[in-house]
């Protein structure tokens, strides 16, 4: 039995959730709130004291990238070809580089300052990363990053772009991807994968972030 343990937000567990759903891996999607987590943390089973954690047959695995790769392999979403797997990985890990530009803004307490800082990022460092990502995606070999088959790299790009456009980040507008048509089209093509669309049609995934950010654009 597999259990994905994380907070309710998409955050660092959404690729795992989607992968398990797409791969029809029997699993429990355990969503905890912050108070519950404070108690669970004391139990000491989380390898590095953080979430997400994947429980597999009573063993615990931490680090979202390790969890996602493990589940992708089980789900048939990790390309067997080493070069394709690495291409998927380069996009997966670049998503973290995109977030690196935003992290300092999370520490800004004043709401107006925070919005201002993010607007500057949208014209600067964040824009630079999104342009680079557009270029790599534009040069892809097929519908998805590694060709015709969906991989964990596609899901990571999808989840991160979806969060970006969800309205969850004050200062980042919901139409942010209008300036990046390649990213917008790519995100929509992953959102339209039947198993992905089915995941967001499920009542447990119709919260504000997912409804605004993760479905295909109308
Ligand atoms: N590198 C880790 C980062 C994990 C992480 O930062 N987890 C945060 C939530 S996204 C967390 O557990 N925060 C609560 C805590 O530290 O107690 C990963 O990718 O899994």
mmCIF file of N, CA and C in Angstrom, residues 99-162:
data_model
loop_
_atom_site.group_PDB
_atom_site.id
_atom_site.type_symbol
_atom_site.label_atom_id
_atom_site.label_comp_id
_atom_site.label_asym_id
_atom_site.label_seq_id
_atom_site.Cartn_x
_atom_site.Cartn_y
_atom_site.Cartn_z
ATOM 1 N N UNK A 99 11.273 28.655 -9.147
ATOM 2 C CA UNK A 99 10.786 29.016 -7.802
ATOM 3 C C UNK A 99 11.826 29.764 -6.983
ATOM 4 N N UNK A 100 13.100 29.455 -7.238
ATOM 5 C CA UNK A 100 14.173 30.140 -6.492
ATOM 6 C C UNK A 100 14.048 31.655 -6.635
ATOM 7 N N UNK A 101 13.573 32.097 -7.798
ATOM 8 C CA UNK A 101 13.453 33.551 -7.992
ATOM 9 C C UNK A 101 12.364 34.120 -7.074
ATOM 10 N N UNK A 102 11.370 33.296 -6.769
ATOM 11 C CA UNK A 102 10.219 33.781 -5.987
ATOM 12 C C UNK A 102 10.389 33.645 -4.474
ATOM 13 N N UNK A 103 11.213 32.677 -4.050
ATOM 14 C CA UNK A 103 11.302 32.379 -2.607
ATOM 15 C C UNK A 103 11.535 33.603 -1.718
ATOM 16 N N UNK A 104 12.484 34.499 -2.068
ATOM 17 C CA UNK A 104 12.699 35.640 -1.154
ATOM 18 C C UNK A 104 11.426 36.456 -0.936
ATOM 19 N N UNK A 105 10.554 36.508 -1.929
ATOM 20 C CA UNK A 105 9.331 37.323 -1.801
ATOM 21 C C UNK A 105 8.370 36.752 -0.757
ATOM 22 N N UNK A 106 8.470 35.460 -0.468
ATOM 23 C CA UNK A 106 7.591 34.861 0.557
ATOM 24 C C UNK A 106 7.893 35.424 1.945
ATOM 25 N N UNK A 107 9.129 35.926 2.105
ATOM 26 C CA UNK A 107 9.536 36.417 3.439
ATOM 27 C C UNK A 107 9.122 37.869 3.668
ATOM 28 N N UNK A 108 8.652 38.539 2.629
ATOM 29 C CA UNK A 108 8.261 39.949 2.773
ATOM 30 C C UNK A 108 6.914 40.020 3.483
ATOM 31 N N UNK A 109 6.894 40.715 4.618
ATOM 32 C CA UNK A 109 5.672 40.752 5.445
ATOM 33 C C UNK A 109 4.637 41.738 4.892
ATOM 34 N N UNK A 110 5.115 42.928 4.495
ATOM 35 C CA UNK A 110 4.190 43.965 4.040
ATOM 36 C C UNK A 110 3.545 43.551 2.699
ATOM 37 N N UNK A 111 2.191 43.458 2.650
ATOM 38 C CA UNK A 111 1.529 42.960 1.438
ATOM 39 C C UNK A 111 1.844 43.783 0.187
ATOM 40 N N UNK A 112 1.911 45.112 0.347
ATOM 41 C CA UNK A 112 2.188 45.942 -0.832
ATOM 42 C C UNK A 112 3.612 45.750 -1.342
ATOM 43 N N UNK A 113 4.523 45.647 -0.370
ATOM 44 C CA UNK A 113 5.930 45.399 -0.743
ATOM 45 C C UNK A 113 6.073 44.074 -1.481
ATOM 46 N N UNK A 114 5.315 43.083 -0.982
ATOM 47 C CA UNK A 114 5.388 41.750 -1.580
ATOM 48 C C UNK A 114 4.920 41.790 -3.041
ATOM 49 N N UNK A 115 3.782 42.453 -3.264
ATOM 50 C CA UNK A 115 3.243 42.558 -4.621
ATOM 51 C C UNK A 115 4.238 43.291 -5.522
ATOM 52 N N UNK A 116 4.820 44.361 -4.980
ATOM 53 C CA UNK A 116 5.775 45.149 -5.768
ATOM 54 C C UNK A 116 6.997 44.287 -6.148
ATOM 55 N N UNK A 117 7.484 43.534 -5.160
ATOM 56 C CA UNK A 117 8.658 42.680 -5.415
ATOM 57 C C UNK A 117 8.336 41.658 -6.502
ATOM 58 N N UNK A 118 7.132 41.108 -6.454
ATOM 59 C CA UNK A 118 6.779 40.075 -7.448
ATOM 60 C C UNK A 118 6.554 40.689 -8.824
ATOM 61 N N UNK A 119 6.026 41.907 -8.845
ATOM 62 C CA UNK A 119 5.865 42.565 -10.149
ATOM 63 C C UNK A 119 7.227 42.835 -10.777
ATOM 64 N N UNK A 120 8.192 43.171 -9.923
ATOM 65 C CA UNK A 120 9.553 43.383 -10.441
ATOM 66 C C UNK A 120 10.131 42.063 -10.982
ATOM 67 N N UNK A 121 9.847 40.976 -10.260
ATOM 68 C CA UNK A 121 10.331 39.671 -10.723
ATOM 69 C C UNK A 121 9.716 39.309 -12.071
ATOM 70 N N UNK A 122 8.434 39.658 -12.220
ATOM 71 C CA UNK A 122 7.725 39.345 -13.472
ATOM 72 C C UNK A 122 8.308 40.087 -14.661
ATOM 73 N N UNK A 123 8.979 41.193 -14.363
ATOM 74 C CA UNK A 123 9.617 41.945 -15.447
ATOM 75 C C UNK A 123 11.110 41.616 -15.517
ATOM 76 N N UNK A 124 11.602 40.840 -14.554
ATOM 77 C CA UNK A 124 13.040 40.596 -14.474
ATOM 78 C C UNK A 124 13.401 39.122 -14.375
ATOM 79 N N UNK A 125 13.851 38.709 -13.184
ATOM 80 C CA UNK A 125 14.427 37.362 -13.018
ATOM 81 C C UNK A 125 13.436 36.236 -13.350
ATOM 82 N N UNK A 126 12.177 36.413 -12.949
ATOM 83 C CA UNK A 126 11.188 35.366 -13.237
ATOM 84 C C UNK A 126 10.922 35.293 -14.740
ATOM 85 N N UNK A 127 10.824 36.462 -15.364
ATOM 86 C CA UNK A 127 10.611 36.504 -16.820
ATOM 87 C C UNK A 127 11.758 35.793 -17.545
ATOM 88 N N UNK A 128 12.982 36.038 -17.082
ATOM 89 C CA UNK A 128 14.138 35.405 -17.733
ATOM 90 C C UNK A 128 14.013 33.880 -17.693
ATOM 91 N N UNK A 129 13.611 33.362 -16.529
ATOM 92 C CA UNK A 129 13.477 31.894 -16.397
ATOM 93 C C UNK A 129 12.346 31.376 -17.284
ATOM 94 N N UNK A 130 11.226 32.100 -17.313
ATOM 95 C CA UNK A 130 10.087 31.630 -18.102
ATOM 96 C C UNK A 130 10.413 31.656 -19.602
ATOM 97 N N UNK A 131 11.226 32.622 -20.005
ATOM 98 C CA UNK A 131 11.634 32.672 -21.426
ATOM 99 C C UNK A 131 12.516 31.460 -21.756
ATOM 100 N N UNK A 132 13.417 31.127 -20.833
ATOM 101 C CA UNK A 132 14.292 29.965 -21.070
ATOM 102 C C UNK A 132 13.477 28.673 -21.125
ATOM 103 N N UNK A 133 12.517 28.569 -20.236
ATOM 104 C CA UNK A 133 11.662 27.377 -20.231
ATOM 105 C C UNK A 133 10.864 27.299 -21.539
ATOM 106 N N UNK A 134 10.368 28.448 -21.997
ATOM 107 C CA UNK A 134 9.622 28.482 -23.271
ATOM 108 C C UNK A 134 10.477 27.946 -24.405
ATOM 109 N N UNK A 135 11.742 28.377 -24.401
ATOM 110 C CA UNK A 135 12.640 27.986 -25.488
ATOM 111 C C UNK A 135 12.856 26.463 -25.516
ATOM 112 N N UNK A 136 13.057 25.902 -24.320
ATOM 113 C CA UNK A 136 13.271 24.449 -24.242
ATOM 114 C C UNK A 136 11.998 23.710 -24.662
ATOM 115 N N UNK A 137 10.873 24.201 -24.220
ATOM 116 C CA UNK A 137 9.617 23.514 -24.558
ATOM 117 C C UNK A 137 9.317 23.654 -26.053
ATOM 118 N N UNK A 138 9.619 24.809 -26.601
ATOM 119 C CA UNK A 138 9.387 25.021 -28.032
ATOM 120 C C UNK A 138 10.217 24.040 -28.875
ATOM 121 N N UNK A 139 11.383 23.691 -28.375
ATOM 122 C CA UNK A 139 12.276 22.791 -29.123
ATOM 123 C C UNK A 139 12.022 21.320 -28.858
ATOM 124 N N UNK A 140 10.931 20.993 -28.192
ATOM 125 C CA UNK A 140 10.688 19.588 -27.828
ATOM 126 C C UNK A 140 10.422 18.734 -29.077
ATOM 127 N N UNK A 141 10.562 17.407 -28.883
ATOM 128 C CA UNK A 141 10.517 16.501 -30.031
ATOM 129 C C UNK A 141 9.103 16.054 -30.405
ATOM 130 N N UNK A 142 8.134 16.343 -29.590
ATOM 131 C CA UNK A 142 6.773 15.864 -29.871
ATOM 132 C C UNK A 142 5.773 16.648 -29.053
ATOM 133 N N UNK A 143 4.649 16.015 -28.761
ATOM 134 C CA UNK A 143 3.617 16.716 -27.983
ATOM 135 C C UNK A 143 4.125 17.049 -26.581
ATOM 136 N N UNK A 144 4.899 16.105 -26.031
ATOM 137 C CA UNK A 144 5.408 16.287 -24.669
ATOM 138 C C UNK A 144 6.925 16.509 -24.704
ATOM 139 N N UNK A 145 7.511 16.706 -23.539
ATOM 140 C CA UNK A 145 8.919 17.100 -23.469
ATOM 141 C C UNK A 145 9.878 16.106 -24.099
ATOM 142 N N UNK A 146 9.579 14.823 -23.955
ATOM 143 C CA UNK A 146 10.535 13.838 -24.451
ATOM 144 C C UNK A 146 10.030 13.153 -25.719
ATOM 145 N N UNK A 147 8.960 13.656 -26.282
ATOM 146 C CA UNK A 147 8.385 13.060 -27.495
ATOM 147 C C UNK A 147 6.882 12.883 -27.328
ATOM 148 N N UNK A 148 6.408 11.714 -27.722
ATOM 149 C CA UNK A 148 4.953 11.498 -27.687
ATOM 150 C C UNK A 148 4.412 11.044 -26.350
ATOM 151 N N UNK A 149 5.302 10.639 -25.448
ATOM 152 C CA UNK A 149 4.840 10.052 -24.184
ATOM 153 C C UNK A 149 4.952 11.041 -23.024
ATOM 154 N N UNK A 150 3.938 11.043 -22.187
ATOM 155 C CA UNK A 150 3.929 11.890 -20.984
ATOM 156 C C UNK A 150 4.987 11.389 -19.980
ATOM 157 N N UNK A 151 5.662 12.315 -19.314
ATOM 158 C CA UNK A 151 6.656 11.932 -18.295
ATOM 159 C C UNK A 151 6.482 12.799 -17.046
ATOM 160 N N UNK A 152 7.261 12.455 -16.013
ATOM 161 C CA UNK A 152 7.223 13.246 -14.775
ATOM 162 C C UNK A 152 7.672 14.687 -15.027
ATOM 163 N N UNK A 153 8.520 14.900 -16.060
ATOM 164 C CA UNK A 153 8.957 16.264 -16.396
ATOM 165 C C UNK A 153 7.777 17.115 -16.853
ATOM 166 N N UNK A 154 6.925 16.520 -17.684
ATOM 167 C CA UNK A 154 5.735 17.253 -18.147
ATOM 168 C C UNK A 154 4.835 17.609 -16.964
ATOM 169 N N UNK A 155 4.681 16.654 -16.057
ATOM 170 C CA UNK A 155 3.783 16.894 -14.918
ATOM 171 C C UNK A 155 4.349 17.983 -14.008
ATOM 172 N N UNK A 156 5.671 18.001 -13.856
ATOM 173 C CA UNK A 156 6.276 19.038 -13.004
ATOM 174 C C UNK A 156 6.077 20.416 -13.619
ATOM 175 N N UNK A 157 6.324 20.528 -14.925
ATOM 176 C CA UNK A 157 6.126 21.826 -15.588
ATOM 177 C C UNK A 157 4.658 22.226 -15.470
ATOM 178 N N UNK A 158 3.775 21.277 -15.723
ATOM 179 C CA UNK A 158 2.332 21.554 -15.619
ATOM 180 C C UNK A 158 1.968 22.069 -14.225
ATOM 181 N N UNK A 159 2.411 21.366 -13.189
ATOM 182 C CA UNK A 159 2.022 21.745 -11.820
ATOM 183 C C UNK A 159 2.586 23.118 -11.440
ATOM 184 N N UNK A 160 3.820 23.362 -11.824
ATOM 185 C CA UNK A 160 4.430 24.644 -11.439
ATOM 186 C C UNK A 160 3.820 25.822 -12.192
ATOM 187 N N UNK A 161 3.559 25.648 -13.491
ATOM 188 C CA UNK A 161 2.904 26.737 -14.241
ATOM 189 C C UNK A 161 1.477 26.940 -13.733
ATOM 190 N N UNK A 162 0.825 25.852 -13.375
ATOM 191 C CA UNK A 162 -0.562 25.944 -12.886
ATOM 192 C C UNK A 162 -0.621 26.704 -11.565
#
